[in-house]
Coordinates of C-alpha atoms in Angstrom, one line a residue:
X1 CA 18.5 20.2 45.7
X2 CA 21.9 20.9 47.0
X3 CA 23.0 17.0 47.5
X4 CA 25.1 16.3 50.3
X5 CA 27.8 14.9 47.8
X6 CA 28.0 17.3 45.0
X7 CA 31.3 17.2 43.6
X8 CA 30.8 20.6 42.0
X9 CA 30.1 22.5 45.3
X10 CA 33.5 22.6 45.8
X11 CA 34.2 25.6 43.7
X12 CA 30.7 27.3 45.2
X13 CA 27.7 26.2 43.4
X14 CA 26.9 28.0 40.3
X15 CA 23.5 28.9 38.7
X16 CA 25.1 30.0 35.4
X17 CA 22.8 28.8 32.4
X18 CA 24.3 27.7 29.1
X19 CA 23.7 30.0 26.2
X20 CA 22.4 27.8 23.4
X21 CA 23.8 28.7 20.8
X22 CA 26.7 27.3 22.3
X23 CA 25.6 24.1 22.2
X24 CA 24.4 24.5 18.4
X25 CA 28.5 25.3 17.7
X26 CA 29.2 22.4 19.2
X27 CA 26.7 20.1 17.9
X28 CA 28.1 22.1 14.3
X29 CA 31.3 21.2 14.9
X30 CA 30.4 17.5 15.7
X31 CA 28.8 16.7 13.0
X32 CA 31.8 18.2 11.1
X33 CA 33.7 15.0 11.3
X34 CA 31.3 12.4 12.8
X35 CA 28.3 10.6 11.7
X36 CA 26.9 9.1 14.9
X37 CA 26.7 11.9 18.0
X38 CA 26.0 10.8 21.3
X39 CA 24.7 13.9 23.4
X40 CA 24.2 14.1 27.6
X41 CA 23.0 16.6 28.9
X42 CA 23.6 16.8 32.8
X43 CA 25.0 19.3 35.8
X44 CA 24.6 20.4 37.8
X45 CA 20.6 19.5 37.0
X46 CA 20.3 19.9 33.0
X47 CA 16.1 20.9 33.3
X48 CA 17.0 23.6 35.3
X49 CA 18.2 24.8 31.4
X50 CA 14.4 24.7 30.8
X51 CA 12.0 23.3 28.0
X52 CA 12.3 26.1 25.9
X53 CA 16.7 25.9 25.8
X54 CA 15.8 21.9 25.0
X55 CA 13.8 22.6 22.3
X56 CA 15.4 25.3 20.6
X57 CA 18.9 23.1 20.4
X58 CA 17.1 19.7 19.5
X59 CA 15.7 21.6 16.6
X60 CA 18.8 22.5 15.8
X61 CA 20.0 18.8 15.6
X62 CA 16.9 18.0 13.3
X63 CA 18.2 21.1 11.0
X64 CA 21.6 19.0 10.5
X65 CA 20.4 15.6 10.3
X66 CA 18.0 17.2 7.3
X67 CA 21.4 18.8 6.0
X68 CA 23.7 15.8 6.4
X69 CA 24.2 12.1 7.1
X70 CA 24.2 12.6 10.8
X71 CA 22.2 11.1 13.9
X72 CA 22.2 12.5 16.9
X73 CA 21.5 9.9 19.9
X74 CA 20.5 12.1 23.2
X75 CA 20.7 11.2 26.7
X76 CA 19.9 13.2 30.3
X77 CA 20.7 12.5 33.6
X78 CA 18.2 14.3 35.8
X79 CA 17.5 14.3 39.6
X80 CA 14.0 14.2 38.6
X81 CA 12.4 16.7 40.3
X82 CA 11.0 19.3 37.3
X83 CA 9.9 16.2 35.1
X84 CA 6.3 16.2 34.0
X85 CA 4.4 15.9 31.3
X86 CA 5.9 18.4 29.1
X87 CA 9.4 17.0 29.5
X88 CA 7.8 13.3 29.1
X89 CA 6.9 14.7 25.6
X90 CA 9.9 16.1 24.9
X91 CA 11.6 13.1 26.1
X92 CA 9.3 11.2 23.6
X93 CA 9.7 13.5 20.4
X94 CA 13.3 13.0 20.5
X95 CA 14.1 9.5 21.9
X96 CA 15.8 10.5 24.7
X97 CA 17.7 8.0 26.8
X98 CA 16.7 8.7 30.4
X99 CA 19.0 8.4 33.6
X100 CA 17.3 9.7 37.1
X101 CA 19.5 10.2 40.2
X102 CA 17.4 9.1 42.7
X103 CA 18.6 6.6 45.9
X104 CA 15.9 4.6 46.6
X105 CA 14.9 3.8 50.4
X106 CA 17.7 6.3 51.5
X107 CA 17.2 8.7 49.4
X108 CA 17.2 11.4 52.0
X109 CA 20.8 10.7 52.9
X110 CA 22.0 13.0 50.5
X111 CA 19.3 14.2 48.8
X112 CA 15.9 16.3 49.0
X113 CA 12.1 15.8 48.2
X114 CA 12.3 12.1 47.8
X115 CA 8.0 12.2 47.4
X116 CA 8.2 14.4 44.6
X117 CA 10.8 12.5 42.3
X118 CA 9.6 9.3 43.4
X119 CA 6.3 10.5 42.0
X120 CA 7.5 11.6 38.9
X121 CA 9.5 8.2 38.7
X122 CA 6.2 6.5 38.8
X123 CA 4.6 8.9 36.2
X124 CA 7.5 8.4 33.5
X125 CA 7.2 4.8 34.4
X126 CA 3.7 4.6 34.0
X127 CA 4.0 6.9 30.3
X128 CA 6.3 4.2 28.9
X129 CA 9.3 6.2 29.4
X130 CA 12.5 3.5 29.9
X131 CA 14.8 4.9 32.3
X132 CA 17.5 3.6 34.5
X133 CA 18.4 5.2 38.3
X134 CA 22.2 6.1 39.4
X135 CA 21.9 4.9 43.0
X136 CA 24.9 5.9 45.7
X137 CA 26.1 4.3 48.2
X138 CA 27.0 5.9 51.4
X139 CA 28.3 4.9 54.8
X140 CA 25.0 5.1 56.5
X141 CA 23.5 2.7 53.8
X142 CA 25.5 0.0 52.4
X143 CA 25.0 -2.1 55.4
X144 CA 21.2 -2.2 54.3
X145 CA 21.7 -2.7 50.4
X146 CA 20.0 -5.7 50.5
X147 CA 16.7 -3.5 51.5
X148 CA 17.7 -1.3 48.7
X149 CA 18.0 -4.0 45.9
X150 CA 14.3 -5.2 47.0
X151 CA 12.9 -1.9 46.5
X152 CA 14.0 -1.5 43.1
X153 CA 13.2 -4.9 42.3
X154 CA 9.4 -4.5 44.1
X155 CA 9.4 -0.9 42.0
X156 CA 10.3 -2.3 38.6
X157 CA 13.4 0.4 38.1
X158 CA 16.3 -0.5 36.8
X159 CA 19.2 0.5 38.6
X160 CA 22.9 1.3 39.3
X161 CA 25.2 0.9 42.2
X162 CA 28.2 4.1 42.6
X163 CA 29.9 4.3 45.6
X164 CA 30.4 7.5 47.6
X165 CA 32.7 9.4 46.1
X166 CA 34.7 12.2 49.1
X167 CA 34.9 15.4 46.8
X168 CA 32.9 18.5 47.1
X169 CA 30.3 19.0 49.5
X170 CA 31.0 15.6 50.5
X171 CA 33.8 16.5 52.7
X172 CA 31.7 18.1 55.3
X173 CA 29.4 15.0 55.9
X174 CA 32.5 12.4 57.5
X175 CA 29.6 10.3 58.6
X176 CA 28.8 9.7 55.1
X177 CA 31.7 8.2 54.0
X178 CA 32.1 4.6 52.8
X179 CA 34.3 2.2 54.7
X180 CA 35.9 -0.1 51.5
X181 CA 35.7 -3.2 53.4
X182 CA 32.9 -3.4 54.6
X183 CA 31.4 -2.0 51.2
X184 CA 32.8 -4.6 49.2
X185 CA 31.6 -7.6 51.5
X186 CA 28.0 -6.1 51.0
X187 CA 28.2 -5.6 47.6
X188 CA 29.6 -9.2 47.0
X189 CA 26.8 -10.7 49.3
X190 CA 24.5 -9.3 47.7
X191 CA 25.9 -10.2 44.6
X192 CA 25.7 -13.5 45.1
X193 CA 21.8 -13.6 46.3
X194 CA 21.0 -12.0 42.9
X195 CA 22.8 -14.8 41.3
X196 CA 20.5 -16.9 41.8
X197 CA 17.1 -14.5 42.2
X198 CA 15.3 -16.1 39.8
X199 CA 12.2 -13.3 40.2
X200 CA 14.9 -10.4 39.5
X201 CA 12.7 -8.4 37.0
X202 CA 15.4 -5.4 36.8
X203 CA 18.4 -4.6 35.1
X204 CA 21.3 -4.1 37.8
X205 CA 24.1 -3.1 35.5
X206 CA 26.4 -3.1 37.9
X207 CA 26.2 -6.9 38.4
X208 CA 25.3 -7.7 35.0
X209 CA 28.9 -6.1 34.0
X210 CA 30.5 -7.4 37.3
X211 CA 29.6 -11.1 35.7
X212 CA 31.5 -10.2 32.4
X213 CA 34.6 -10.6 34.2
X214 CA 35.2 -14.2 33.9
X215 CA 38.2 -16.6 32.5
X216 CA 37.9 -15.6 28.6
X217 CA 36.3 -11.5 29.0
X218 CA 37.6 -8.4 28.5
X219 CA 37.1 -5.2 30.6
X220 CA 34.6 -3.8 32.1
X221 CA 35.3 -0.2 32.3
X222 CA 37.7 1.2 29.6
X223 CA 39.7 4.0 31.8
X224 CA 41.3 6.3 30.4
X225 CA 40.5 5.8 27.0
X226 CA 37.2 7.3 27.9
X227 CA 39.2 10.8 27.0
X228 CA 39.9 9.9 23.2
X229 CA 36.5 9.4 22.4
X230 CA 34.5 12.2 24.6
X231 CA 34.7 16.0 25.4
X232 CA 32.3 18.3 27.6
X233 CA 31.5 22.2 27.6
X234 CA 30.5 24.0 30.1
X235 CA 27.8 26.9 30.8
X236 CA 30.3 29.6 30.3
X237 CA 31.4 27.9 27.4
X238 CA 34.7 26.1 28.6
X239 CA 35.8 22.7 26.7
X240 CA 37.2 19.7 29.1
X241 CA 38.0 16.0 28.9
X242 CA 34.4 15.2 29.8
X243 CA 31.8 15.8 32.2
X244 CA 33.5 14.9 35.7
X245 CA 35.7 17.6 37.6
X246 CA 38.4 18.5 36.2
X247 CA 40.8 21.7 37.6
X248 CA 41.2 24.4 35.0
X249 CA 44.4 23.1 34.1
X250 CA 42.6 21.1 31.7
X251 CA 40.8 23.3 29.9
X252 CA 41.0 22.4 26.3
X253 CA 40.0 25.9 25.4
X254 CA 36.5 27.8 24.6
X255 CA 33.7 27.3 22.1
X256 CA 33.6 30.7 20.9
X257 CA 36.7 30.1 19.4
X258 CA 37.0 26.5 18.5
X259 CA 36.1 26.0 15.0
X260 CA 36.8 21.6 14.9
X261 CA 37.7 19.1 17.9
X262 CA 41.4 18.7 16.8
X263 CA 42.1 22.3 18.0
X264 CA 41.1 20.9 21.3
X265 CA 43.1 17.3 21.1
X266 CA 46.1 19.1 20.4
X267 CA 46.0 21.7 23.2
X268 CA 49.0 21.2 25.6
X269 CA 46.3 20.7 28.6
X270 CA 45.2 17.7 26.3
X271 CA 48.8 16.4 25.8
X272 CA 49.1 16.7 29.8
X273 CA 46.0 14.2 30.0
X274 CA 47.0 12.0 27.6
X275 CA 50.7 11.7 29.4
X276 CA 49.1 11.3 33.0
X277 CA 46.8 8.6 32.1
X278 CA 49.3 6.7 30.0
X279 CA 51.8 6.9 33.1
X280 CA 48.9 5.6 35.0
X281 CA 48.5 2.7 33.0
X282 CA 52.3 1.9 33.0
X283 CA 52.2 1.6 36.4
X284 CA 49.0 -0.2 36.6
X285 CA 50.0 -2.9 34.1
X286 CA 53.5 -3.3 36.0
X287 CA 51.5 -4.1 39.4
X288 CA 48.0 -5.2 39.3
X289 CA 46.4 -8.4 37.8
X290 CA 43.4 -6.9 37.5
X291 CA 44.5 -3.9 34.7
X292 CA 43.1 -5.5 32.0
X293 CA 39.7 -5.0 33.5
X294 CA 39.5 -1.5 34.7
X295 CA 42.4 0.0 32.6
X296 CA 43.5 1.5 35.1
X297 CA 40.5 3.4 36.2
X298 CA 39.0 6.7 35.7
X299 CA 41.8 9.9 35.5
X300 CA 39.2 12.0 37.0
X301 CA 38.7 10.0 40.2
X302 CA 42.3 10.1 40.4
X303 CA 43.0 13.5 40.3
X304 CA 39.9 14.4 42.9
X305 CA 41.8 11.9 45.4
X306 CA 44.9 14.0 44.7
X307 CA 47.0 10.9 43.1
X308 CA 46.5 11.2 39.7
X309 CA 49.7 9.9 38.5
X310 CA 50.2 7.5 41.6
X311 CA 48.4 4.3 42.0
X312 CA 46.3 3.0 44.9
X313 CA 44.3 5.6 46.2
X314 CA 40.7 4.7 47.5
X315 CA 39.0 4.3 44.3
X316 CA 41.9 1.7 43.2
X317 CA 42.0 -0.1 46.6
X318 CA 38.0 -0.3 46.7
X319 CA 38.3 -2.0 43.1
X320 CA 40.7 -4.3 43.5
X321 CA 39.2 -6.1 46.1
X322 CA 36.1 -6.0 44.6
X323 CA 37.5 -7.9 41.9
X324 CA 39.3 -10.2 44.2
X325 CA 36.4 -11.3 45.3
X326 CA 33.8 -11.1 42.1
X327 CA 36.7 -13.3 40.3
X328 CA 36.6 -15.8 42.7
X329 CA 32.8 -16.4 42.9
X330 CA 32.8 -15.7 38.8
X331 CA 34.9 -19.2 38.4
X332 CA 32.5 -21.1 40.9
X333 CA 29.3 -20.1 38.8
X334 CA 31.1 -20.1 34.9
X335 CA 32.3 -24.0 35.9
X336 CA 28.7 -24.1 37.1
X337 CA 27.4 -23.1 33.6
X338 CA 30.4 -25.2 31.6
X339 CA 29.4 -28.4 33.8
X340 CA 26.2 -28.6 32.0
X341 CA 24.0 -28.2 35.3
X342 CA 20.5 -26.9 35.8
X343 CA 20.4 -23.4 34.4
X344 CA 16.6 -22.3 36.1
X345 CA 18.5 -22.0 39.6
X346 CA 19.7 -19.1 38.6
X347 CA 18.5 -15.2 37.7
X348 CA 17.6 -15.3 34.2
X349 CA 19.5 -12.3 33.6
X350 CA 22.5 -13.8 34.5
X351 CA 22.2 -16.8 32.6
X352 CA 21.8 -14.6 29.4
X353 CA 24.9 -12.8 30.1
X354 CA 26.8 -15.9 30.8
X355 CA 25.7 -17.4 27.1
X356 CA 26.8 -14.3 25.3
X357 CA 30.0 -14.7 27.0
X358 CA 30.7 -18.3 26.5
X359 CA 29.4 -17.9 22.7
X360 CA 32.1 -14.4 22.7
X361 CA 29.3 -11.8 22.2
X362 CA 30.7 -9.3 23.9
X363 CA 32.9 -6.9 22.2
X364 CA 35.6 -5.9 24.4
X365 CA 39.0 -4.2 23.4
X366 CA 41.5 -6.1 25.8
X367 CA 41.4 -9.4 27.2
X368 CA 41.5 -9.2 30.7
X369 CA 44.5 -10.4 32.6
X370 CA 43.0 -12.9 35.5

């Protein structure tokens, strides 16, 4: 498709396929020391891999679970564009957990041949297929999200906000690029209309998790602790953190000769992430009142903004007044709830998230410091 804000066009984009068995080594190695694997494939665009590459490596999974006490759980974010019925099957077989890329009434901001993934949108839809759809936000569109909530809600597709993010190919489309303010306000307004939708028929996950934030919650987003519990291999075989960019100074070394994870935890490029998002957090925890709910964010994001050990670049700013905000119209509708008013006024989604928290459902690590 070549998106207008591919992060990895940076480096050139790259039609190098994985070989598969390098993903069998690494689903081998996995299930070495873990019971429970949680797989994603993505890109680049993971069909481009093809049907035959899916199958041969999720046959492979089947061959461990038969050998050992393991479960694979798999996952793929796609752009949508190759899926028909053959990969609806696959996607069946194997219980695959389905993300689609796809931008709703603007998609053709950044992306290409909006009829054709719309369609096949429709089709997984209408095969009983549950997905959920990574919408981004760019400066052309925010100041029309309310249009855009309505048109997943009339669709019936569940949906995520992410903000423009200025890396890669992004960098040659200025026009594109999100002003924080007036982002936020949108967001928040909109926010505050789906409060209180009480036809919402959709998931929004990124309001359901923006209402966990409240008086007696946790966080939201775990940060950098995201790296102690995830790693990533490229095509050419490569091990990092995880799947975002990451410069080849953290390259945790190469499957062909990696024989168990640890090799790769102890690596001094591994060391170096550990000690830059530990910094990070010092200095987060020192200055912001809003650490314990982003942890102090996503080392990735940090190092594509060039600040990876400094606090406060866009991503951080855009956050913490988002929080500002969400906290303050959080209080308003948790006293609402604690009050013992009339519950049907509002979104039924968000009354069910509001009872988990007030009955402490939700199992965060760290209390959030409001």
């Amino acid at each position: 498709m070549r998106c207008k804000h591919c992060y990895h066009a940076e480096e050139g984009f790259d039609n190098t396929m994985m070989k598969p068995d390098y993903a069998k080594k690494m689903f081998a190695i996995a299930a070495k020391d873990y019971s429970e694997i949680f797989v994603v494939f993505h890109g680049g665009e993971p069909t481009l891999w093809g049907i035959e590459n899916f199958t041969d490596v999720l046959e492979y999974q089947e061959k461990i679970e038969s050998e050992k006490n393991v479960i694979f759980k798999n996952s793929i974010q796609t752009n949508g564009l190759l899926i028909d019925d053959k990969w609806i099957e696959l996607f069946k077989k194997y219980n695959f957990s389905v993300g689609i890329s796809f931008d709703g009434p603007h998609n053709d901001d950044l992306r290409s041949n909006t009829e054709i993934v719309y369609k096949n949108m429709c089709c997984l839809k209408e095969k009983g297929i549950k997905f959920g759809t990574l919408c981004v936000e760019n400066g052309l569109s925010i100041e029309h999200f309310e249009n855009t909530y309505n048109w997943f809600k009339n669709e019936g597709f569940n949906f995520k906000v992410l903000a423009m993010f200025m890396s890669g190919n992004a960098l040659e489309h200025k026009e594109l690029e999100l002003d924080v303010i007036k982002y936020v306000d949108c967001l928040c307004k909109m926010y505050q209309k789906w409060l209180f939708d009480k036809e919402c028929n959709i998931s929004m996950q990124t309001f359901e998790d923006l209402l966990k934030v409240s008086d007696r919650l946790y966080c939201i987003q775990y940060g950098g602790s995201c790296i102690h519990n995830g790693i990533c291999i490229n095509p050419n075989g490569d091990i990092y953190p995880c799947g975002r960019p990451y410069t080849s100074d953290f390259i945790l070394g190469n499957i062909s000769s990696l024989e168990n994870f640890s090799q790769a935890f102890n690596t001094a490029a591994y060391k170096n992430l550990e000690r830059i998002s530990i910094e990070r957090q010092k200095q987060c925890r020192k200055s912001c009142k809003f650490f314990g709910v982003c942890k102090g964010g996503c080392v990735s994001s940090a190092i594509l903004e060039g600040s990876f050990e400094k606090i406060n670049n866009t991503t951080c700013v855009r956050a913490k007044r988002l929080l500002s905000k969400i906290t303050e119209i959080n209080t308003e509708i948790y006293k609402f709830y604690d009050s013992g008013a009339d519950l049907s006024k509002l979104n039924p989604h968000a009354v069910k998230i509001i009872k988990k928290s007030r009955e402490g459902k939700f199992n965060f690590m760290h209390q959030a410091n409001l």
